[in-house]
mmCIF file of C-alpha atoms in Angstrom:
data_model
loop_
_atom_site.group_PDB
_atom_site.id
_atom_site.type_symbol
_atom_site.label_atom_id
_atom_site.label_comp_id
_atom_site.label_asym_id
_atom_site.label_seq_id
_atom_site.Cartn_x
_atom_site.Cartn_y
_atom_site.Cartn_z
ATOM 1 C CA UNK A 6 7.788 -4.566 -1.634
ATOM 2 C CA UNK A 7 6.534 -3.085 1.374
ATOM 3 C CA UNK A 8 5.521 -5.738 4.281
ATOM 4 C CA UNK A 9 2.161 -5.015 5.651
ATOM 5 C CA UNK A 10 3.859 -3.558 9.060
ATOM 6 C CA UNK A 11 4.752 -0.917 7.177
ATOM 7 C CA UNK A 12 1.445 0.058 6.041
ATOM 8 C CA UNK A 13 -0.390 -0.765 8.571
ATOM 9 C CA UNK A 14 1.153 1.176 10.646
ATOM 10 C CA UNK A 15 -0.067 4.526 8.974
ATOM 11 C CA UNK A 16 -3.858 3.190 8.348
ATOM 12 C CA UNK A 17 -7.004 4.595 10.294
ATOM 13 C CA UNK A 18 -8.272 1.213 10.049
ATOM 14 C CA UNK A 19 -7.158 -2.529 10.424
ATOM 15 C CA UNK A 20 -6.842 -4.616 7.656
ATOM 16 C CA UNK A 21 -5.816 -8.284 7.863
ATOM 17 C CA UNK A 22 -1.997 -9.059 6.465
ATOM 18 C CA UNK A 23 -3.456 -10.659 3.006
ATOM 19 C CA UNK A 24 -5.356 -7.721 1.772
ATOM 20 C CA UNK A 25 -2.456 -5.345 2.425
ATOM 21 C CA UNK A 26 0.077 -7.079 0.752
ATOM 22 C CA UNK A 27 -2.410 -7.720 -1.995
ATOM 23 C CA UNK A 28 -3.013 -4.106 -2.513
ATOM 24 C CA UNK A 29 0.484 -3.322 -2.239
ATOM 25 C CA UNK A 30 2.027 -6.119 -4.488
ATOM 26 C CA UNK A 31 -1.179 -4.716 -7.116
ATOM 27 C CA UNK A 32 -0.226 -1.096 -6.651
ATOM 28 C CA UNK A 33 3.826 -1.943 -7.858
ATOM 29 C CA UNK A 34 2.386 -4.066 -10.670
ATOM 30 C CA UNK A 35 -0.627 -1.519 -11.982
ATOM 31 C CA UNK A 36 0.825 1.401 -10.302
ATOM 32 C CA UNK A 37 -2.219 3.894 -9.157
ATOM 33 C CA UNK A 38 -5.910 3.772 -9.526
ATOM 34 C CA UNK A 39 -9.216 5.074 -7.518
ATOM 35 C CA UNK A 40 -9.860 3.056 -4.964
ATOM 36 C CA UNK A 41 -8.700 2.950 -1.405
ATOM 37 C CA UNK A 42 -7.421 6.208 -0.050
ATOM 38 C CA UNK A 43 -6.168 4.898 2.876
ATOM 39 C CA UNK A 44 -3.839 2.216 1.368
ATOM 40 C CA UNK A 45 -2.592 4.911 -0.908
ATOM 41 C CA UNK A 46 -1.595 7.362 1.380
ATOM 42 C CA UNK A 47 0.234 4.730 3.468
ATOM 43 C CA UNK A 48 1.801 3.671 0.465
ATOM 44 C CA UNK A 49 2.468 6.821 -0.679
ATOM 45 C CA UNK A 50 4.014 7.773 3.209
ATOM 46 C CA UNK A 51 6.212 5.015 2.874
ATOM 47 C CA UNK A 52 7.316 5.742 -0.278
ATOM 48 C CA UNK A 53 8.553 8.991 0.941
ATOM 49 C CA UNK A 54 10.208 7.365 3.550
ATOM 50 C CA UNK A 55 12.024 4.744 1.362
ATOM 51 C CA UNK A 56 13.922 8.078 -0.209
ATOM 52 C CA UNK A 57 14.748 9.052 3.573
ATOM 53 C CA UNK A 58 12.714 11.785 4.968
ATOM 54 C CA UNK A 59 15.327 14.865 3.722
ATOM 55 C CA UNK A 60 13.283 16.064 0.489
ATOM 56 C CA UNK A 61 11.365 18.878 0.601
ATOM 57 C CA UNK A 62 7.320 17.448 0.633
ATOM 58 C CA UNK A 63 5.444 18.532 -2.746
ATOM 59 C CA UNK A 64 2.780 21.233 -2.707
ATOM 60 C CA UNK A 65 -0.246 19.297 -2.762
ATOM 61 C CA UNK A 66 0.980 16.785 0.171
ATOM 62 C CA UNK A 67 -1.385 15.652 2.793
ATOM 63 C CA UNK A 68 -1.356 16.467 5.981
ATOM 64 C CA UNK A 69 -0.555 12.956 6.993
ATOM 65 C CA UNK A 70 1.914 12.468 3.920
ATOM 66 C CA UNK A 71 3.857 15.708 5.427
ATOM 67 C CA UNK A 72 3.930 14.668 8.815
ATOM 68 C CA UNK A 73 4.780 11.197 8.349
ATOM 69 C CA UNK A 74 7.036 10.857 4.896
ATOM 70 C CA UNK A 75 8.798 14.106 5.184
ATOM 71 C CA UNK A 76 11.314 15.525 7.870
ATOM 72 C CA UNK A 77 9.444 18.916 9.618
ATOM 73 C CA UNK A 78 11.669 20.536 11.992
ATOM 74 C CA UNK A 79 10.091 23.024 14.369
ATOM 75 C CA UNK A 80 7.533 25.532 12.474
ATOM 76 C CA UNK A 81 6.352 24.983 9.181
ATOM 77 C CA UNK A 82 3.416 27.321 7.810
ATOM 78 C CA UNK A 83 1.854 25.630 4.910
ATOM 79 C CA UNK A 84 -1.444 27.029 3.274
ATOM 80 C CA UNK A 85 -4.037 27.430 6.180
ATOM 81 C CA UNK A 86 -2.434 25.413 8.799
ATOM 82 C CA UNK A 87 1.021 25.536 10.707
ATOM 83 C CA UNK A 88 2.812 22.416 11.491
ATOM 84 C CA UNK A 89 4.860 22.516 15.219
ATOM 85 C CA UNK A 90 7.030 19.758 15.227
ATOM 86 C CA UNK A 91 10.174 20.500 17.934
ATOM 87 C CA UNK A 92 13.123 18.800 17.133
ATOM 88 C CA UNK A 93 14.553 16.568 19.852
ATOM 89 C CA UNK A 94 13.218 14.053 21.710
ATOM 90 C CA UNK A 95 9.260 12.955 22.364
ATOM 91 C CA UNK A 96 7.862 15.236 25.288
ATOM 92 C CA UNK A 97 4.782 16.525 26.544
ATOM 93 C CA UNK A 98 4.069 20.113 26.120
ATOM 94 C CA UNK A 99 1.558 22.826 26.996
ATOM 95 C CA UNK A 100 -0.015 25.437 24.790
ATOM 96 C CA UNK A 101 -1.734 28.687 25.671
ATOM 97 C CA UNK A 102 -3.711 30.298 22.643
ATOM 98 C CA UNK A 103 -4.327 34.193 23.187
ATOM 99 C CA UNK A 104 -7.311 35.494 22.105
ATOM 100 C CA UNK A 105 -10.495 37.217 23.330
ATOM 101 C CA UNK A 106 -9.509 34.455 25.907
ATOM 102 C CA UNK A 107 -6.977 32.323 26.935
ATOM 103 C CA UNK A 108 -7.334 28.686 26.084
ATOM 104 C CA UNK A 109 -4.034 26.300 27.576
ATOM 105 C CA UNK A 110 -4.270 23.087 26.668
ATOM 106 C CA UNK A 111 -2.010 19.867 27.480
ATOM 107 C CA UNK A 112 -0.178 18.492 24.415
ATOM 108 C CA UNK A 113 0.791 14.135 25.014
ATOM 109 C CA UNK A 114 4.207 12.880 23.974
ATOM 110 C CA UNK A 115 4.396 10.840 21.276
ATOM 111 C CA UNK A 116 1.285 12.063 19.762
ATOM 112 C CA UNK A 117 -0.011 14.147 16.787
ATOM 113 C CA UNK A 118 -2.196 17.010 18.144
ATOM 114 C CA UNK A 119 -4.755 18.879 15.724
ATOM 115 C CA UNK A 120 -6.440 22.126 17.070
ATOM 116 C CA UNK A 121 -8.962 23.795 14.806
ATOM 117 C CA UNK A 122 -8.622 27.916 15.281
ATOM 118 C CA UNK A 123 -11.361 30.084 14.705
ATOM 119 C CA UNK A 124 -10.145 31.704 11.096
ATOM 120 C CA UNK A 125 -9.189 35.017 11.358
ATOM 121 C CA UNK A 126 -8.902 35.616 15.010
ATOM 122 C CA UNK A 127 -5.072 36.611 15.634
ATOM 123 C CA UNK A 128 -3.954 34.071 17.839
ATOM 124 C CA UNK A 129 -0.774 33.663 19.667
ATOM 125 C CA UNK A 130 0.495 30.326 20.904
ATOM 126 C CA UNK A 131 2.541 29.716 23.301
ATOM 127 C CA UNK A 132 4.315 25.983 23.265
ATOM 128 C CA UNK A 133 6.301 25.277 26.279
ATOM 129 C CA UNK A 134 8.079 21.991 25.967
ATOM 130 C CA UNK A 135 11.576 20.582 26.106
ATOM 131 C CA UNK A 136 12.332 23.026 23.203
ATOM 132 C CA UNK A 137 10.735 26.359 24.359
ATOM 133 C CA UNK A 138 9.141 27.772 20.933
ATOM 134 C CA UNK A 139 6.827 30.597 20.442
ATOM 135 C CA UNK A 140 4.846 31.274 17.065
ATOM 136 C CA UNK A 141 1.904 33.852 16.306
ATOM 137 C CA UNK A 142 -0.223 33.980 12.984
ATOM 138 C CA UNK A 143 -3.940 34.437 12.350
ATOM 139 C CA UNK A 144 -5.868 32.806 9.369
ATOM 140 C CA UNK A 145 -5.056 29.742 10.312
ATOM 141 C CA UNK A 146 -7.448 27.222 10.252
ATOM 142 C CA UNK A 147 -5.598 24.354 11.849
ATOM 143 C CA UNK A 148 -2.521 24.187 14.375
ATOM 144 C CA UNK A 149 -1.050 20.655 14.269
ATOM 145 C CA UNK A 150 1.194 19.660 17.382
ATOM 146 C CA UNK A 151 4.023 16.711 16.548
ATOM 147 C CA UNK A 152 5.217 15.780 19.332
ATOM 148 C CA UNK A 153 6.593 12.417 18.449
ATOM 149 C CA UNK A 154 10.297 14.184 18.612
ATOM 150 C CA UNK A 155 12.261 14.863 15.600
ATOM 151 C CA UNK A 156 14.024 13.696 13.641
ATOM 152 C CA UNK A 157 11.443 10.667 12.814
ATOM 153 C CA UNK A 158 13.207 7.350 13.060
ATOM 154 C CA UNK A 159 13.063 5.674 9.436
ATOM 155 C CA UNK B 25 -4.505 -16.046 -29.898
ATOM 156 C CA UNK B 26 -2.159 -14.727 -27.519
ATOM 157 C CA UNK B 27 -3.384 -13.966 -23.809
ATOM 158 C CA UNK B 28 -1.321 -11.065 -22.054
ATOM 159 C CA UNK B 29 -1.116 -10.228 -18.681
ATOM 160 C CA UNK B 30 1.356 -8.610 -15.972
ATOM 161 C CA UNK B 31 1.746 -11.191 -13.681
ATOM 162 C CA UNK B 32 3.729 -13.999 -14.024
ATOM 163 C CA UNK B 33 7.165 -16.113 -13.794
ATOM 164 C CA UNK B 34 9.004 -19.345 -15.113
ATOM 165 C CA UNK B 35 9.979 -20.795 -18.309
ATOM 166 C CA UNK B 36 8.331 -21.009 -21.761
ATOM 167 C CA UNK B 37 6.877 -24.774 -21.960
ATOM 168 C CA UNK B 38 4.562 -26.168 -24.862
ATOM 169 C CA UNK B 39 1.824 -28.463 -24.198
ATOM 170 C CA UNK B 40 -1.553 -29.407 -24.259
ATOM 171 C CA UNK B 41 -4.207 -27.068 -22.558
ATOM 172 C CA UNK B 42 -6.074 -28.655 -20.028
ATOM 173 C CA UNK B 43 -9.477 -26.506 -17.840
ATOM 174 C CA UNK B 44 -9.502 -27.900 -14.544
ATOM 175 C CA UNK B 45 -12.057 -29.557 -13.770
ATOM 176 C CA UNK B 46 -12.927 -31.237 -16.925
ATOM 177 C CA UNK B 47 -10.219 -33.572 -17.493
ATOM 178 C CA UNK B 48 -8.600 -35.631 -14.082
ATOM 179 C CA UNK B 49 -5.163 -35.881 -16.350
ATOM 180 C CA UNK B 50 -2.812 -32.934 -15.634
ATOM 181 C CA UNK B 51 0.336 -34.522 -16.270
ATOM 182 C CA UNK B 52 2.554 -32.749 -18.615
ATOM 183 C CA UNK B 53 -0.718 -30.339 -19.577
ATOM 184 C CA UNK B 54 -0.852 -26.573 -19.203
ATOM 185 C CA UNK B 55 -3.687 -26.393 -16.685
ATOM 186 C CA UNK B 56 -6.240 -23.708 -16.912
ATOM 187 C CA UNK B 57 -8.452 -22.742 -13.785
ATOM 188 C CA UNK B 58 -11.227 -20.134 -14.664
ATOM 189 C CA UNK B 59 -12.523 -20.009 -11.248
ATOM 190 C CA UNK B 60 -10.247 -19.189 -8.595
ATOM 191 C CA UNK B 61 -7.936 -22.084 -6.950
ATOM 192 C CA UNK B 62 -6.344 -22.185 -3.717
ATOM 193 C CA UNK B 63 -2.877 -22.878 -2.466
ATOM 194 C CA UNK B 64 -3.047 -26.857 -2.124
ATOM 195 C CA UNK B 65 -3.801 -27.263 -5.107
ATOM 196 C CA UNK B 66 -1.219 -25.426 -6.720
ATOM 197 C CA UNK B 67 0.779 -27.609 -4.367
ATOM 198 C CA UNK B 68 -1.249 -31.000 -5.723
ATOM 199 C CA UNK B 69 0.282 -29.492 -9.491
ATOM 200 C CA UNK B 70 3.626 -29.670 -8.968
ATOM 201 C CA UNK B 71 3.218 -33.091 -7.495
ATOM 202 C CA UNK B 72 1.456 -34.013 -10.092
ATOM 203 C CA UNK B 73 3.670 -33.038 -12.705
ATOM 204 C CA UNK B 74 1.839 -30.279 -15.001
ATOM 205 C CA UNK B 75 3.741 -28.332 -17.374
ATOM 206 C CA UNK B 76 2.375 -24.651 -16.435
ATOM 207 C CA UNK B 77 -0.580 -23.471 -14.735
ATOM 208 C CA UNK B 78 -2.626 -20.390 -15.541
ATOM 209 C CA UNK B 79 -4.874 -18.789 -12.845
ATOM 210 C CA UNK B 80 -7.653 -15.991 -12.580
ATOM 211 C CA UNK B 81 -6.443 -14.757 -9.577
ATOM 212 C CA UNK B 82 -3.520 -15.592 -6.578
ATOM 213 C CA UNK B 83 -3.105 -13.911 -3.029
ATOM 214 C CA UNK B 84 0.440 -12.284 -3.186
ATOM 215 C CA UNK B 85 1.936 -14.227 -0.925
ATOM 216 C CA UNK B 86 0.970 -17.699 -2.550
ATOM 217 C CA UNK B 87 2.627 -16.397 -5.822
ATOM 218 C CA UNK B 88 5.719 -15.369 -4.016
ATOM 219 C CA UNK B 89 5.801 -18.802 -2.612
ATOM 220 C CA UNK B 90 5.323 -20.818 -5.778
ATOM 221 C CA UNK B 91 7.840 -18.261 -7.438
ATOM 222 C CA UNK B 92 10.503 -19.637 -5.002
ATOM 223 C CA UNK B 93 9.529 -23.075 -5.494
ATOM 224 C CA UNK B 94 10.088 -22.299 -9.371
ATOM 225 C CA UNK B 95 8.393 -26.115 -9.902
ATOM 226 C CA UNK B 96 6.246 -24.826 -13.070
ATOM 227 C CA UNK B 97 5.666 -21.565 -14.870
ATOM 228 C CA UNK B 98 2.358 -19.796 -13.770
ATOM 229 C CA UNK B 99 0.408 -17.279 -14.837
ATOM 230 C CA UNK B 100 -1.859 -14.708 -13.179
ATOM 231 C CA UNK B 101 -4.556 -13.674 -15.820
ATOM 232 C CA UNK B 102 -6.185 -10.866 -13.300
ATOM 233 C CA UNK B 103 -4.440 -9.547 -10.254
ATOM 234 C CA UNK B 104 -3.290 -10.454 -7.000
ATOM 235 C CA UNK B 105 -6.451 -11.450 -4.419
ATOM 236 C CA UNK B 106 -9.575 -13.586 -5.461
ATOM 237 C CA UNK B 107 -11.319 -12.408 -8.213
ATOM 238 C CA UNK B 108 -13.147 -14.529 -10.728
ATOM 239 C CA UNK B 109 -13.304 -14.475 -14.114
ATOM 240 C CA UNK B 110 -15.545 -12.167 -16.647
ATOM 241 C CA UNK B 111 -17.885 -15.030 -18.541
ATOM 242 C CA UNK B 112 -16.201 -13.900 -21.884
ATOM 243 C CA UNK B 113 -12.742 -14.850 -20.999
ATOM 244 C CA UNK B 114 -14.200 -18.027 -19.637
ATOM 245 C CA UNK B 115 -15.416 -19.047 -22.908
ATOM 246 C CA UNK B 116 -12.710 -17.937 -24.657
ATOM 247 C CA UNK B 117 -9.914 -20.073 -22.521
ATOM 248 C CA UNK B 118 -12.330 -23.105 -22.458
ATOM 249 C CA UNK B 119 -12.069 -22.979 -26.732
ATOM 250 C CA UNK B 120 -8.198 -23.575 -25.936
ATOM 251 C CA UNK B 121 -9.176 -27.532 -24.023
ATOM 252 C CA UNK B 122 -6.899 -30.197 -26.150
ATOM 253 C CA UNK B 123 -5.408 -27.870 -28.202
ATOM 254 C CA UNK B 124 -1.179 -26.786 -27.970
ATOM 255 C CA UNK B 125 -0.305 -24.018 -25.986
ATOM 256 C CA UNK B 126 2.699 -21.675 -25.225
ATOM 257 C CA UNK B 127 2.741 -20.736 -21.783
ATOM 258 C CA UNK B 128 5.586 -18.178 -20.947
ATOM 259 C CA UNK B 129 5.811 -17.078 -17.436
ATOM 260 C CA UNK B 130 8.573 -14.254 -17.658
ATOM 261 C CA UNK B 131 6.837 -12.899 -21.064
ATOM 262 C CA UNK B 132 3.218 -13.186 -19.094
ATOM 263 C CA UNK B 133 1.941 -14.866 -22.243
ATOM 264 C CA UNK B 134 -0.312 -17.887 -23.283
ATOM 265 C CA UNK B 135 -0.122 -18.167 -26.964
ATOM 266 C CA UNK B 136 -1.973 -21.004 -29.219
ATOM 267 C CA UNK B 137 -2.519 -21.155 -32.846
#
C-alpha cells in the first residue's frame, strides 16, 4: 500500500497521515469511486510510478498524471499544450516567446512552469538552459516548463 | 443470515454474539459494536479474552495493527475511517444478542442461523 509520503507529496492540499492512508487502504479494497480528485490523481501518479516511469502515458492523462507518473524527455506536443521537459539535471532557464512582442521570462529549477499562450498567435520560444532547445508551434493553449531535470527519480 | 463484507482477517470461531454495551461479559463472545470503537478498546478485547470482534468502521492503521497482533478475528462491516452505522443494520445485528454466531475473518463473514 502506498504510505501517505507518497501521496502527499503530489496533493494541492494537506491532509493529515490518517485520512490518506484511509483513502488509500479504501481505494485497494473498493477500487475507484467519485469522490476526491485529488487523492485519485495522486494515487493514480503513483501508480504509474510503481510500473517505473518507461510506458507511454494514455490519451486521456492529466497534465499532472503526465508530468509526474510518466517519463517526458525534452518536447512532447500533446493536444493543445506542449510539454518542455530537458533531460539532464535541474537548472534554471530563460524563455523568450516571439510574437507581436517579445515576452522573456525566467524559468526556476526544480519547478513546474505553466504559461498560458494566446491561441492562435504563432509563437516561437526560445528555452536557453543547460540543454539549449528551441521549439515553435501556434494553437497552443498552454506551454508547460519541467524543469525538475530528467529522468525523474522514482 | 450471513453478513458480508470486504474487510477482514483471522480465524473462523463460533460463539455467542454479544452488542457492546449491553452486556459487561465479553469473554469467549463475538462482540458486536454498532457505533464506532476506538483503539483501546480493541486493545481491552484481547485482554479480555473475546472470541471475535465485529466493527462499523476502523482507521487503517489500527486494523493493520490488530492484524499483526492476530489476538482475535475482526471484522470491518463498512470501510476504513469512522463511519457509523445505517439504523437498519443496527437493528438487524442487535436481533443476533445471545444467539450463536460464525465469525470468519479471512471469508469477511458473520453467519448465524
Amino acid at each position: 500500500m502506498f504510505s501517505y509520503s507518497q501521496i502527499a507529496r503530489w496533493l494541492k492540499r494537506p491532509l493529515d497521515p490518517i485520512t490518506v492512508e484511509d483513502w488509500v487502504a479504501n481505494r485497494e479494497v473498493f477500487g475507484e469511486s467519485k469522490g476526491d480528485e485529488d487523492l485519485e490523481q495522486a494515487y493514480q501518479i503513483e501508480k504509474a510510478r510503481e510500473r517505473g516511469l518507461g510506458e507511454t502515458a494514455p490519451e486521456d492523462a492529466s497534465l499532472d498524471l503526465l508530468l509526474n507518473g510518466y517519463e517526458v524527455a525534452n518536447v512532447l506536443e500533446k493536444d493543445n499544450f506542449v510539454i518542455i521537459a530537458p533531460v539532464g539535471k535541474p537548472a534554471q532557464a530563460e524563455v523568450w516567446i516571439y510574437g507581436e512582442k517579445v515576452e522573456k521570462k525566467n524559468l526556476p529549477a526544480r519547478e513546474v512552469t505553466v504559461i498560458e499562450i494566446d491561441p492562435g498567435r504563432t509563437t516561437k520560444i526560445k528555452v536557453r538552459g543547460k540543454n539549449n532547445l528551441e521549439w515553435s508551434g501556434k494553437d497552443f493553449k498552454k506551454v508547460v516548463f519541467d524543469l525538475r531535470g530528467r529522468p525523474l527519480p522514482l | 443470515m450471513t453478513i458480508t463484507t470486504k474487510i477482514g482477517f483471522g480465524e473462523k470461531v463460533t460463539a455467542p454474539v454479544v452488542i457492546l454495551g449491553q452486556d459487561e461479559d465479553l469473554e469467549g463472545k463475538i462482540v458486536v459494536a454498532t457505533k464506532v470503537v476506538g483503539r483501546e478498546f480493541l486493545e481491552k478485547a484481547g485482554l479480555l479474552g473475546v472470541a471475535g470482534v465485529v466493527v462499523p468502521s476502523l482507521h487503517w492503521r489500527d486494523y493493520s495493527y490488530f492484524q499483526n497482533l492476530n489476538e482475535y478475528p475482526l471484522l470491518v462491516l463498512l470501510k476504513f475511517g469512522r463511519l457509523d452505522l445505517a439504523s437498519d443494520l443496527v437493528e438487524k445485528l442487535e436481533g443476533l444478542a445471545g444467539k450463536k454466531a460464525t465469525l470468519d475473518g479471512e471469508k469477511h463473514e458473520l453467519k448465524s442461523d
